XYZ file of C-alpha atoms in Angstrom:
367
model
C -141.449 -11.762 6.459
C -144.183 -13.135 4.581
C -147.933 -14.056 4.233
C -149.046 -17.256 2.921
C -152.167 -18.509 1.329
C -153.453 -21.797 0.533
C -156.059 -22.212 -1.954
C -157.896 -25.367 -2.442
C -155.154 -27.425 -1.389
C -155.651 -31.134 -1.824
C -153.347 -34.407 -1.587
C -154.865 -37.589 -2.775
C -152.326 -40.638 -2.546
C -153.230 -43.357 -5.347
C -155.011 -46.413 -4.006
C -156.403 -44.233 -1.073
C -160.411 -44.216 -0.712
C -160.216 -40.654 0.685
C -157.671 -37.782 -0.022
C -155.232 -36.915 2.856
C -155.579 -33.080 2.665
C -158.927 -32.098 1.079
C -159.672 -28.643 -0.024
C -157.921 -26.909 2.348
C -158.110 -23.099 2.386
C -156.154 -20.688 4.506
C -154.529 -17.352 4.901
C -151.661 -17.069 7.338
C -150.389 -13.296 7.976
C -147.287 -11.697 7.588
C -145.413 -12.345 10.944
C -148.085 -15.019 12.370
C -147.186 -17.748 14.391
C -149.575 -20.322 12.992
C -149.779 -24.182 14.677
C -151.801 -26.929 13.090
C -152.777 -29.499 15.450
C -154.535 -32.774 15.330
C -154.446 -36.432 15.979
C -151.908 -38.834 13.749
C -152.896 -39.125 10.512
C -154.826 -36.047 9.964
C -152.713 -34.420 7.376
C -151.151 -31.698 9.004
C -147.439 -32.857 8.312
C -148.815 -33.478 4.706
C -149.822 -29.754 4.658
C -146.242 -28.712 5.726
C -144.611 -31.055 3.430
C -146.620 -29.457 0.683
C -145.607 -26.001 1.312
C -142.032 -27.099 1.915
C -142.226 -28.647 -1.722
C -141.214 -32.020 -0.421
C -144.454 -33.388 -1.758
C -146.685 -32.220 -4.651
C -150.117 -31.079 -4.344
C -152.749 -32.884 -5.965
C -154.724 -29.708 -6.552
C -154.782 -26.338 -5.527
C -152.279 -23.099 -5.139
C -149.820 -21.802 -2.762
C -148.610 -18.471 -2.731
C -145.824 -16.696 -0.441
C -146.309 -12.937 -0.468
C -148.487 -13.155 -3.854
C -146.283 -15.069 -5.394
C -147.182 -18.721 -6.581
C -144.887 -21.504 -5.308
C -147.087 -24.269 -6.008
C -144.599 -25.652 -8.632
C -141.302 -24.499 -7.404
C -138.668 -26.858 -6.280
C -137.819 -26.156 -2.384
C -134.756 -24.410 -2.654
C -136.567 -21.519 -4.507
C -139.801 -21.207 -2.369
C -138.071 -18.873 0.644
C -138.718 -21.214 3.528
C -136.424 -23.269 5.949
C -138.045 -26.370 7.687
C -136.564 -27.756 11.117
C -137.746 -31.666 11.147
C -138.711 -33.960 13.945
C -135.593 -35.877 14.000
C -133.286 -32.646 13.730
C -131.524 -34.248 10.343
C -127.931 -33.034 11.566
C -125.246 -34.412 9.568
C -123.422 -36.738 12.358
C -119.967 -36.032 10.743
C -120.006 -32.420 10.785
C -119.402 -30.261 13.874
C -122.073 -27.665 14.865
C -120.620 -24.890 13.161
C -120.599 -27.072 9.906
C -123.960 -28.065 10.356
C -125.481 -24.769 10.787
C -123.581 -23.401 7.696
C -124.065 -26.132 5.439
C -126.886 -24.607 3.563
C -125.198 -21.343 2.917
C -122.117 -23.305 1.987
C -123.490 -25.025 -0.969
C -124.815 -21.617 -2.275
C -121.265 -20.369 -2.231
C -122.281 -17.617 0.387
C -118.919 -15.450 1.292
C -117.210 -16.892 4.281
C -117.049 -13.533 6.223
C -120.856 -13.697 5.674
C -121.259 -17.404 6.506
C -119.030 -16.728 9.936
C -121.370 -13.773 11.100
C -124.676 -15.440 10.372
C -123.315 -18.714 12.258
C -122.242 -16.759 14.936
C -125.018 -14.513 15.162
C -127.441 -17.298 15.269
C -125.406 -19.478 17.697
C -125.442 -16.398 20.414
C -129.042 -16.130 19.669
C -129.659 -19.448 20.707
C -127.155 -20.025 23.290
C -125.070 -22.676 21.542
C -121.515 -20.501 21.042
C -119.843 -22.913 23.292
C -120.879 -25.961 20.967
C -119.918 -24.600 17.823
C -116.966 -27.143 17.486
C -118.926 -30.289 18.830
C -120.253 -33.099 16.906
C -124.142 -33.911 17.449
C -123.441 -37.027 19.421
C -121.928 -35.082 22.015
C -124.993 -32.591 22.447
C -128.182 -33.429 24.258
C -131.481 -33.353 22.603
C -132.452 -30.025 23.236
C -128.936 -28.819 22.051
C -129.471 -30.467 18.782
C -132.859 -28.902 18.455
C -131.329 -25.358 18.883
C -128.645 -26.661 15.904
C -131.430 -27.295 13.959
C -133.425 -23.998 14.565
C -130.069 -22.390 13.728
C -129.210 -24.114 10.573
C -133.062 -22.634 9.499
C -132.144 -19.113 10.869
C -129.082 -18.602 9.172
C -130.724 -19.041 5.885
C -132.973 -15.600 6.789
C -136.254 -17.428 5.085
C -139.429 -15.861 4.382
C -141.230 -18.713 6.304
C -140.130 -21.071 9.104
C -141.603 -24.578 8.938
C -141.625 -26.749 12.116
C -142.724 -30.418 12.004
C -143.149 -31.615 15.505
C -139.961 -30.366 16.559
C -140.213 -31.493 20.212
C -141.879 -34.961 20.134
C -138.410 -36.267 20.682
C -137.628 -34.211 23.757
C -138.473 -35.446 27.580
C -141.247 -32.868 29.259
C -139.171 -30.883 30.937
C -136.845 -30.071 27.856
C -140.282 -29.691 25.858
C -141.504 -26.727 28.087
C -138.177 -25.279 27.877
C -137.895 -25.613 24.094
C -141.354 -24.232 23.596
C -140.744 -21.141 25.571
C -137.656 -20.715 23.578
C -139.217 -21.014 20.187
C -141.951 -18.580 21.332
C -139.270 -15.947 22.621
C -137.341 -16.645 19.245
C -140.615 -15.520 17.174
C -140.982 -12.578 18.976
C -137.299 -11.518 18.420
C -137.211 -12.511 14.683
C -140.844 -11.490 13.807
C -141.087 -13.576 10.925
C -143.803 -16.270 9.821
C -143.954 -19.564 11.573
C -146.009 -22.633 10.541
C -145.849 -25.230 13.236
C -147.103 -28.694 13.364
C -147.818 -30.529 16.290
C -149.916 -33.301 17.833
C -149.501 -31.503 21.395
C -152.855 -29.421 22.077
C -150.393 -27.826 24.848
C -147.891 -26.763 22.384
C -150.524 -25.474 20.384
C -152.503 -23.488 22.897
C -149.494 -22.119 24.434
C -147.408 -20.845 21.356
C -149.925 -19.950 18.908
C -151.311 -16.792 17.406
C -153.712 -18.636 15.707
C -154.176 -22.506 15.233
C -155.935 -24.966 12.838
C -157.660 -28.106 14.118
C -157.411 -30.550 11.750
C -159.292 -33.870 11.017
C -159.124 -36.421 8.287
C -157.610 -33.700 5.896
C -160.239 -31.220 6.869
C -160.036 -27.828 8.710
C -162.305 -28.257 11.741
C -161.665 -24.767 13.097
C -159.365 -21.988 12.976
C -159.098 -19.209 15.638
C -157.123 -18.000 18.249
C -156.416 -20.462 20.935
C -158.590 -18.949 23.412
C -161.412 -18.766 20.878
C -161.319 -22.490 19.709
C -161.244 -23.374 23.580
C -164.324 -21.626 24.858
C -166.243 -21.861 21.508
C -165.519 -25.047 19.824
C -167.426 -25.242 16.501
C -167.988 -28.975 16.739
C -167.967 -32.168 18.976
C -164.352 -33.130 17.483
C -162.823 -29.915 18.474
C -164.518 -29.726 21.887
C -163.222 -33.232 22.939
C -159.770 -32.782 21.289
C -158.790 -29.797 22.853
C -158.830 -29.471 26.426
C -157.390 -32.036 29.003
C -159.318 -33.687 30.654
C -161.881 -33.155 27.384
C -165.109 -31.761 27.635
C -168.097 -33.960 29.106
C -170.725 -34.922 26.743
C -174.187 -36.225 27.427
C -176.940 -37.309 25.053
C -180.275 -36.352 25.727
C -183.544 -34.415 24.905
C -184.585 -30.564 24.510
C -187.938 -30.179 26.893
C -189.472 -26.566 26.603
C -191.594 -25.250 29.521
C -193.239 -22.081 29.023
C -190.124 -19.474 28.048
C -187.613 -21.934 29.343
C -185.510 -24.916 27.759
C -184.414 -27.686 29.614
C -181.948 -30.397 28.590
C -183.245 -33.933 30.198
C -180.369 -36.763 30.653
C -182.215 -39.830 32.152
C -183.895 -38.353 35.332
C -181.689 -35.227 35.270
C -183.233 -31.902 33.772
C -180.577 -29.297 33.273
C -181.840 -25.725 32.398
C -180.268 -24.349 29.356
C -179.153 -20.942 28.809
C -181.500 -18.065 26.728
C -178.751 -18.326 24.029
C -179.816 -21.690 22.745
C -183.650 -20.578 22.421
C -183.034 -18.956 19.117
C -180.631 -21.158 17.529
C -182.658 -24.644 17.692
C -184.050 -25.407 14.374
C -185.723 -28.463 15.461
C -186.084 -29.248 19.345
C -187.027 -32.997 18.696
C -183.881 -33.505 17.253
C -181.172 -35.725 18.971
C -178.692 -33.238 20.433
C -175.540 -33.361 22.856
C -174.786 -31.373 25.565
C -171.174 -30.461 26.785
C -169.252 -28.998 29.663
C -165.853 -28.803 30.581
C -164.638 -30.102 33.850
C -163.585 -27.096 35.248
C -166.942 -25.682 34.958
C -168.391 -27.922 37.260
C -168.295 -26.538 40.877
C -168.570 -27.987 44.378
C -171.907 -26.935 45.325
C -170.714 -24.587 48.789
C -167.907 -23.064 46.276
C -170.064 -21.659 43.696
C -169.805 -18.081 43.111
C -172.533 -15.488 43.102
C -171.817 -14.145 39.853
C -172.808 -16.948 37.875
C -175.879 -19.218 37.381
C -175.832 -22.822 38.154
C -178.044 -25.778 38.181
C -179.461 -27.751 40.831
C -177.112 -29.319 43.074
C -176.258 -32.949 41.850
C -175.347 -35.429 44.721
C -172.342 -37.546 43.408
C -170.248 -40.446 44.408
C -166.378 -40.071 43.349
C -165.589 -43.429 41.503
C -161.902 -42.010 41.479
C -159.987 -39.064 42.197
C -156.653 -38.347 40.471
C -154.298 -35.926 42.177
C -152.556 -33.441 39.572
C -150.786 -31.183 42.228
C -152.692 -28.280 42.445
C -155.956 -29.782 41.069
C -157.662 -32.884 41.720
C -159.719 -34.401 38.707
C -162.762 -36.348 39.920
C -164.522 -38.979 37.817
C -168.278 -38.617 39.144
C -171.519 -40.701 39.016
C -174.636 -39.510 39.822
C -178.377 -40.345 38.528
C -177.118 -42.279 35.517
C -174.521 -39.451 34.679
C -170.834 -40.071 34.223
C -168.373 -37.192 33.724
C -165.471 -35.586 35.074
C -164.651 -32.522 37.320
C -161.631 -30.531 38.127
C -161.457 -28.998 41.689
C -158.701 -27.360 43.723
C -156.433 -29.744 45.742
C -157.146 -27.557 48.875
C -160.777 -29.424 49.318
C -160.269 -32.793 50.912
C -162.145 -35.109 48.393
C -161.089 -38.803 47.811
C -162.233 -41.868 46.197
C -165.556 -43.084 47.433
C -166.787 -39.582 48.834
C -170.304 -38.171 48.021
C -170.168 -34.674 47.408
C -172.688 -32.035 45.583
C -171.766 -30.639 42.535
C -173.603 -27.772 40.228
C -172.821 -26.944 36.257
C -172.383 -23.664 35.360
C -175.131 -22.846 33.013
C -173.667 -19.993 30.974
C -170.727 -22.244 30.282
C -172.792 -25.403 28.549
C -172.477 -26.117 24.896
C -174.800 -27.799 22.937
C -174.199 -29.786 19.589
C -176.883 -30.782 16.871
C -177.121 -34.513 15.736
C -174.401 -33.680 13.128
C -171.991 -32.790 16.011
C -172.048 -29.151 15.153
C -172.423 -26.285 17.766
C -175.919 -24.799 17.558
C -174.540 -21.221 18.362
């Protein structure tokens, strides 16, 4: 196992106006499952490939267990990488694919056999060891790619969007299996994905990346409940956080946020955080924190009821996603499916005051 430290890492390709990765600083703990998540082109795979040594850094330093690996070739870094396309040799069977890296290092044949069989048993692919990749399903090929990484006994595992080629059911299954594998091996994993569901369910900590810059790093629950800026607030969460432009109004010792003709009382926590009440602000609230008026609980503070028209009701099994319009506002609300709501209905909704988020003119959270 190993800790990984990235110090001021940057990658700037010739001809590009902006760096792909810019001044990235991060410390990954020994045995941690760290997930990089962000939209396509945000630089997350570039970071992973720099750690792997597949591309060079423009500047900065990388360390594994205190050893500078910045200029080391990939084979000397103590890492194993699982690629998006599995990168299996089609002419070799499963056993030969898994053992390939050990064979070229002249590892003893008995040791190779033990490691391959141990990995196959761990991954549930013992029955496939003499099959060729073309005879395997996508999930089985993914397990073979993971097995090839395991037998090298690396200090750090790198995963580059390993589940993106699988169907939804298989992605869910493999997500669980990789998480269980991490708990068994207790090794450091750095995992890249554009899928926020993978990031939220698998990570000990996650890095939200955009335009090559870390937007926020923390536990999934922390990032979801306390996003540092509008990008994080809208990228993490499905449906995304509702956002409203408006102005701050102070009445005596209370703050209100006025959106068109609607004024929402703000929680007291914002009172001391506002540097300039005349600036442009954005109010945010997640769809699950907008409640039916008749179903609001007694242990939370709510806004006045807002009369809404349901422009679209999308059934999602246990929940229904409501596209609402009211008094010049448009927003989404998630409700339990056991309450009969359909497109065209009028209902009364209330906002959970303590769940409101406030962002300044730069898009940063005021808290």
